[in-house]
XYZ file of C-alpha atoms in Angstrom:
447
model
C -0.081 -0.066 0.048
C 1.298 3.477 -0.904
C 0.777 6.222 1.470
C 2.643 9.075 -0.565
C 3.051 9.649 -4.362
C 6.364 10.947 -3.915
C 9.298 10.758 -6.695
C 10.611 7.459 -7.355
C 13.708 7.192 -5.787
C 16.451 4.451 -5.422
C 20.014 3.847 -3.661
C 21.800 6.758 -5.124
C 22.366 9.193 -2.100
C 24.013 12.360 -0.994
C 24.794 12.931 2.409
C 23.893 15.989 4.692
C 25.274 16.292 8.076
C 24.861 19.174 10.302
C 28.019 19.768 12.773
C 27.199 21.130 16.092
C 29.892 20.463 18.309
C 33.683 19.837 17.186
C 34.022 16.855 19.698
C 31.502 14.735 18.533
C 31.046 15.615 14.611
C 34.002 13.580 13.395
C 32.415 10.279 15.157
C 28.936 10.901 14.412
C 30.069 11.339 10.615
C 31.816 7.872 10.740
C 28.744 6.264 12.274
C 26.515 7.897 9.699
C 28.592 6.605 6.718
C 28.560 3.221 8.546
C 25.183 3.409 8.613
C 24.268 4.316 5.081
C 26.406 1.753 4.181
C 24.416 -1.018 6.104
C 21.347 0.262 4.097
C 22.758 -0.610 1.097
C 22.906 2.940 -0.450
C 25.621 4.198 -2.746
C 27.269 7.616 -1.422
C 27.677 9.776 -3.784
C 28.894 13.015 -2.295
C 28.597 14.384 1.145
C 27.533 17.658 2.342
C 28.588 19.031 5.852
C 26.970 22.213 7.195
C 28.079 23.986 10.178
C 25.097 25.439 12.265
C 24.195 25.860 15.917
C 20.330 25.281 15.813
C 18.151 23.933 12.801
C 16.149 26.180 10.645
C 12.309 25.452 11.804
C 11.321 25.234 7.654
C 14.405 23.454 6.066
C 16.511 22.462 9.035
C 19.583 24.135 7.243
C 19.528 27.651 6.026
C 17.686 28.626 2.321
C 20.913 29.805 0.832
C 22.868 26.002 1.856
C 19.499 24.146 0.619
C 19.451 25.559 -2.873
C 23.227 24.529 -3.172
C 22.207 21.097 -1.801
C 19.903 21.229 -4.566
C 22.136 22.126 -7.417
C 24.581 19.318 -5.976
C 21.592 16.745 -6.003
C 20.643 17.683 -9.698
C 24.417 17.535 -10.911
C 24.861 14.390 -9.568
C 21.396 12.903 -10.204
C 20.825 11.531 -6.933
C 17.889 9.921 -6.059
C 18.064 10.309 -2.222
C 19.134 12.433 0.335
C 19.998 11.437 3.771
C 19.842 13.612 6.733
C 21.934 12.664 9.888
C 19.045 14.072 12.319
C 15.605 13.539 13.179
C 13.634 15.969 10.793
C 10.167 17.325 11.673
C 7.572 16.249 9.229
C 7.184 19.986 7.596
C 11.362 20.184 7.386
C 11.032 16.691 5.651
C 8.294 17.851 3.076
C 10.048 21.480 2.533
C 13.299 19.817 1.559
C 11.648 16.962 -0.643
C 9.847 20.057 -2.389
C 12.842 21.893 -2.905
C 15.418 19.042 -3.609
C 12.949 17.584 -5.972
C 14.014 13.947 -4.595
C 13.115 11.902 -1.518
C 14.775 12.956 1.776
C 15.484 10.494 4.630
C 16.551 11.177 8.161
C 18.606 9.194 10.599
C 15.314 7.509 12.333
C 13.784 6.294 8.619
C 17.454 5.372 7.774
C 17.982 3.220 10.842
C 13.935 1.690 10.268
C 14.979 1.142 6.585
C 17.983 -1.256 8.091
C 15.984 -2.996 10.757
C 13.035 -3.728 8.016
C 16.063 -5.253 5.989
C 17.325 -7.510 8.829
C 14.347 -8.688 10.652
C 13.888 -12.385 9.944
C 11.480 -13.769 12.584
C 7.407 -13.177 12.539
C 7.881 -11.123 16.027
C 10.649 -9.019 14.316
C 8.933 -8.142 11.106
C 5.661 -7.525 13.395
C 8.056 -5.209 15.393
C 9.574 -3.372 12.500
C 6.561 -2.553 10.823
C 4.741 -1.456 13.973
C 7.705 1.062 14.239
C 7.711 2.266 10.584
C 4.149 3.084 10.517
C 4.167 4.659 13.791
C 6.923 7.060 12.314
C 5.041 7.556 9.102
C 2.004 8.495 10.945
C 3.635 11.733 11.934
C 4.794 12.306 8.303
C 1.195 12.569 6.869
C 1.193 16.207 6.099
C 0.242 16.290 2.170
C 3.320 14.545 0.389
C 2.548 15.477 -2.783
C -0.998 16.627 -5.064
C -3.167 13.687 -4.261
C -3.500 14.257 -0.685
C -5.515 17.253 -1.615
C -8.187 15.496 -3.584
C -11.378 14.981 -2.298
C -14.170 12.760 -2.471
C -17.453 14.512 -3.069
C -18.037 17.683 -4.083
C -18.877 17.578 -7.579
C -22.669 17.528 -9.108
C -23.996 14.504 -8.020
C -21.350 13.999 -5.384
C -21.763 16.769 -2.692
C -21.136 16.324 0.711
C -18.614 16.325 3.511
C -16.286 14.347 1.749
C -13.047 12.675 2.866
C -9.678 13.795 2.024
C -6.888 11.001 1.056
C -4.844 12.440 3.879
C -7.932 11.143 6.387
C -8.128 7.952 4.288
C -4.403 7.511 4.883
C -4.821 8.193 8.768
C -7.708 5.771 8.858
C -5.951 2.648 7.312
C -2.582 3.844 9.256
C -4.569 3.590 12.522
C -6.190 0.213 11.574
C -3.185 -1.280 10.689
C -1.538 -0.060 13.862
C -3.911 -1.248 16.180
C -3.917 -4.812 14.434
C 0.025 -5.069 14.809
C -0.269 -3.833 18.452
C -2.733 -6.733 19.075
C -0.777 -9.436 17.334
C 2.245 -7.925 19.190
C 0.695 -8.197 22.597
C 0.116 -11.870 22.089
C 3.577 -12.654 21.252
C 4.605 -10.976 24.620
C 2.093 -12.872 26.715
C 3.803 -15.936 24.944
C 7.459 -14.599 25.961
C 6.124 -13.921 29.602
C 5.004 -17.654 29.835
C 8.472 -18.392 28.648
C 10.199 -16.393 31.287
C 7.671 -17.604 33.891
C 8.823 -21.531 33.397
C 12.596 -20.439 33.171
C 11.821 -18.385 36.825
C 10.118 -21.601 38.182
C 12.827 -23.790 36.999
C 15.400 -21.652 39.270
C 17.534 -21.042 35.975
C 19.060 -17.590 35.815
C 19.029 -15.542 32.728
C 21.826 -13.270 31.066
C 21.124 -10.960 28.665
C 23.723 -9.610 26.275
C 23.234 -5.885 25.756
C 25.725 -3.308 23.988
C 26.518 -0.925 21.366
C 25.560 -2.366 17.523
C 28.801 -4.214 16.053
C 30.405 -4.521 19.607
C 30.602 -8.636 18.946
C 27.512 -9.479 20.881
C 26.681 -12.199 18.744
C 30.014 -13.662 18.076
C 30.254 -13.788 21.916
C 26.899 -15.472 21.979
C 28.204 -18.060 19.539
C 31.437 -18.971 21.310
C 29.504 -19.213 24.786
C 26.737 -21.473 23.588
C 28.624 -23.126 20.508
C 25.593 -21.989 18.412
C 25.434 -20.544 15.128
C 23.178 -17.507 15.356
C 24.068 -14.939 12.647
C 26.882 -12.388 13.109
C 28.576 -10.081 10.860
C 30.637 -6.998 11.189
C 28.128 -4.706 10.373
C 25.678 -2.631 12.292
C 22.247 -3.867 13.571
C 23.286 -7.591 12.262
C 21.243 -9.103 15.062
C 17.400 -8.040 15.633
C 15.681 -10.956 16.885
C 16.157 -12.271 20.328
C 18.308 -15.820 20.520
C 17.809 -17.918 23.516
C 20.151 -20.537 24.605
C 20.468 -22.847 27.646
C 23.947 -23.353 28.418
C 25.526 -25.356 31.809
C 28.455 -23.457 33.000
C 29.467 -25.767 35.267
C 27.723 -29.402 37.130
C 25.624 -26.948 39.594
C 24.969 -23.927 37.275
C 22.861 -23.763 34.207
C 22.140 -20.773 32.739
C 20.194 -19.092 29.694
C 21.596 -16.570 27.261
C 20.037 -14.244 25.847
C 21.100 -12.324 22.464
C 19.071 -9.274 22.165
C 19.229 -6.253 19.750
C 21.926 -3.841 19.443
C 21.842 -0.183 20.725
C 22.961 3.138 19.013
C 22.870 6.636 19.958
C 19.745 8.387 19.678
C 17.748 4.975 19.278
C 14.663 6.388 17.490
C 11.591 5.989 20.270
C 9.538 4.273 17.691
C 11.978 1.159 17.856
C 12.112 1.417 21.739
C 8.583 1.066 22.051
C 7.726 -1.474 18.939
C 10.703 -3.706 20.649
C 9.236 -3.646 24.278
C 8.685 -7.479 24.030
C 12.184 -7.751 22.903
C 13.552 -5.697 25.440
C 11.525 -7.091 28.049
C 13.965 -9.920 27.907
C 16.826 -7.454 29.122
C 14.386 -6.202 31.714
C 13.489 -9.885 33.337
C 17.267 -11.151 33.016
C 19.334 -11.759 36.429
C 22.368 -10.087 34.851
C 22.939 -8.059 31.592
C 26.394 -8.810 29.932
C 27.444 -5.376 28.719
C 29.742 -6.319 25.316
C 32.094 -3.475 24.602
C 34.033 -3.125 21.581
C 37.541 -2.122 23.321
C 39.237 -1.522 20.153
C 36.954 1.184 19.435
C 37.995 5.120 19.832
C 34.744 5.754 20.759
C 34.115 3.159 23.401
C 33.626 5.614 26.498
C 30.643 7.364 24.454
C 29.379 3.884 23.463
C 29.020 3.002 26.884
C 27.477 5.903 28.098
C 24.915 5.879 24.941
C 24.125 1.954 25.965
C 23.658 3.332 29.810
C 21.325 5.780 28.492
C 19.128 3.136 26.628
C 19.303 1.124 29.520
C 17.904 3.950 31.792
C 14.761 4.415 29.226
C 13.706 1.058 29.454
C 13.709 0.932 32.965
C 16.877 -1.326 33.278
C 19.288 1.242 34.717
C 20.111 -0.281 38.079
C 20.071 -4.233 36.897
C 23.374 -5.903 37.871
C 25.548 -6.083 35.090
C 29.078 -7.423 34.139
C 31.252 -5.558 31.384
C 32.710 -7.633 28.676
C 35.613 -5.375 26.873
C 35.501 -7.365 23.794
C 37.939 -7.403 20.235
C 41.308 -7.004 22.825
C 43.215 -9.015 19.732
C 43.163 -5.268 18.118
C 44.767 -3.623 20.805
C 48.747 -3.646 21.232
C 49.062 -4.084 25.277
C 46.211 -5.641 26.368
C 46.054 -8.998 27.798
C 43.192 -10.919 29.461
C 42.287 -10.030 32.729
C 39.332 -9.456 35.138
C 38.697 -6.222 37.023
C 37.320 -6.328 40.395
C 35.329 -3.875 42.261
C 35.404 -2.775 45.597
C 33.371 -5.884 46.985
C 35.555 -8.357 44.972
C 33.286 -9.135 42.676
C 34.082 -9.525 38.778
C 33.463 -5.876 37.279
C 35.145 -6.168 33.955
C 36.742 -9.237 31.786
C 38.831 -8.456 28.730
C 38.464 -11.095 25.966
C 38.574 -11.692 22.336
C 35.475 -13.973 21.356
C 36.710 -13.991 17.873
C 40.123 -15.329 18.917
C 38.535 -17.353 22.144
C 40.781 -15.230 24.442
C 39.617 -15.035 28.285
C 36.527 -17.071 27.464
C 37.198 -19.279 30.452
C 38.159 -16.484 32.604
C 34.659 -14.918 31.414
C 32.674 -18.168 32.369
C 34.334 -18.231 36.056
C 33.368 -14.642 36.067
C 29.824 -15.427 35.109
C 29.414 -18.542 37.943
C 30.528 -15.833 40.575
C 28.175 -13.271 39.439
C 25.117 -15.611 38.559
C 24.426 -17.670 42.066
C 20.897 -19.129 41.722
C 18.851 -19.650 44.711
C 20.288 -22.789 46.372
C 20.441 -25.203 49.174
C 23.140 -26.763 51.033
C 22.520 -29.799 53.127
C 24.806 -32.198 55.382
C 23.496 -35.949 54.389
C 24.145 -39.146 55.498
C 23.180 -42.170 53.208
C 23.598 -45.581 54.489
C 25.428 -48.185 52.267
C 22.431 -49.890 51.860
C 20.876 -46.798 49.988
C 23.497 -46.487 47.467
C 21.034 -45.531 44.524
C 20.471 -42.294 46.447
C 24.262 -41.394 46.554
C 24.545 -42.656 42.768
C 21.412 -39.964 42.458
C 23.441 -36.995 43.857
C 26.513 -37.724 42.160
C 24.266 -37.808 38.831
C 23.292 -34.148 39.858
C 26.983 -33.098 40.218
C 25.520 -31.944 43.649
C 28.199 -33.537 45.933
C 30.502 -30.759 47.150
C 32.387 -33.179 49.521
C 32.153 -36.726 50.807
C 33.651 -39.153 53.502
C 32.890 -42.645 53.497
C 32.923 -45.346 55.998
C 31.645 -48.991 56.497
C 28.190 -47.558 57.484
C 27.632 -45.297 54.426
C 28.237 -42.066 52.855
C 28.789 -38.499 54.766
C 27.771 -35.856 51.975
C 27.803 -32.020 52.100
C 25.382 -31.023 48.713
C 24.727 -28.021 47.038
C 21.959 -27.866 44.630
C 19.471 -25.319 43.102
C 16.001 -24.888 45.522
C 14.171 -25.672 42.544
C 15.945 -28.478 41.585
C 16.211 -30.011 45.040
C 12.586 -29.411 45.426
C 11.745 -31.970 42.159
C 14.127 -34.460 43.579
C 12.259 -34.311 46.837
C 8.783 -34.838 45.099
C 10.342 -37.688 42.710
C 11.854 -39.525 45.884
C 10.599 -38.365 49.085
C 12.446 -40.558 51.224
C 15.659 -38.617 50.289
C 14.319 -35.934 52.636
C 14.870 -38.525 55.348
C 18.841 -38.562 55.402
C 19.304 -34.881 55.751
C 21.400 -34.320 58.778
C 20.914 -30.518 59.119
C 19.828 -28.655 61.645
C 20.435 -31.589 63.977
C 18.558 -29.675 66.822
C 15.467 -29.590 65.127
C 15.394 -33.040 63.595
C 14.498 -36.543 65.188
C 16.882 -39.524 64.422
C 15.447 -41.866 62.152
C 15.024 -45.623 62.793
C 18.331 -46.564 60.968
C 20.137 -44.057 62.718
C 18.720 -45.265 65.991
C 19.671 -48.681 65.438
C 23.405 -47.684 64.332
C 23.741 -45.631 67.736
C 22.526 -48.866 69.495
C 25.117 -51.016 68.003
C 27.790 -48.318 68.755
């Protein structure tokens, strides 16, 4: 369905970048170019404008806009991409002057998301974000929006403008998408509820786009989630269960990457995906340690986490890509409490992964139980059961049986007691609150 009759456009683009602060301009422009390349556009030329505040009508001054129009005409460009968020009227006025399509930063990111979405949920979320953005752009894009049904002989009446029809169609589709995404959210909530009941901690990987989250996810989980050296390679959340050691199993969640000035339409539309972050037990913040803008990227991720309500959640920072640094070895930095706070690794080269797993074990402690048990020699199957669970921390054996110290997640211990009620009769702690079992009394009398 076409909502605008605009000039047909392709992928040949002129970039417009407005510099406001010299400290940020170079890195912003480099990231802007990478975004454009990720969208698949061919960059014909760039126009850099110095301006302290945007012009309310054209975003840039009239003189600069006319120069840009001459540049577009000379290069036969089909598209102008602006590294800023334009108002609907600014976008319309620039298109009228430049005689080509105009795309702002938000529209550019939405286009990349539309190309990368693979799952049914991801496509629904991207379409909702696009339509939410488009609904603010219905400002008489071209002449067909001035047509009206009614007003001629035999057709007189209040009529309905094409603009109103477009808004009505958009509103209906947006409502439908929200209902379908709400169903997906309920399904995700059920999945999280099941994991919480089974006492399996969730670790969500977050970070700036292209920091190496998916590569790290793949090596930690030995899976094959799509990973590439490009912005927003991953949109759809992927979950994998991994056993870090015999006593600790976690679920890793690979999430969408963040970026500076992440469009609010995307934050809203991807709420169900981002809820995996909100419900996690630990955030694994993956940082490109070799990036010259890594400190700014850390701040940008922190900003988005604050926006979605995850600012105070516990996190472990992973400084990735140390293979690109000259003087950085694998190491674990600890906070004032002695807990791991940063781990320096290279997911691509497999450096520091064991240190990362050990740090995760320290930071992700499931709700567990510790018990001391005595299992008589005649009940060896219970000893074998606990050994098979990897629950035995220490053991001593004599002629009478096994003296065990066990550690298990609380949920798993509860499951074992339901399967084998007699297992609870072997628990010795706390001794003051427990009467001796018949077999214990018999052993005592025998001594």
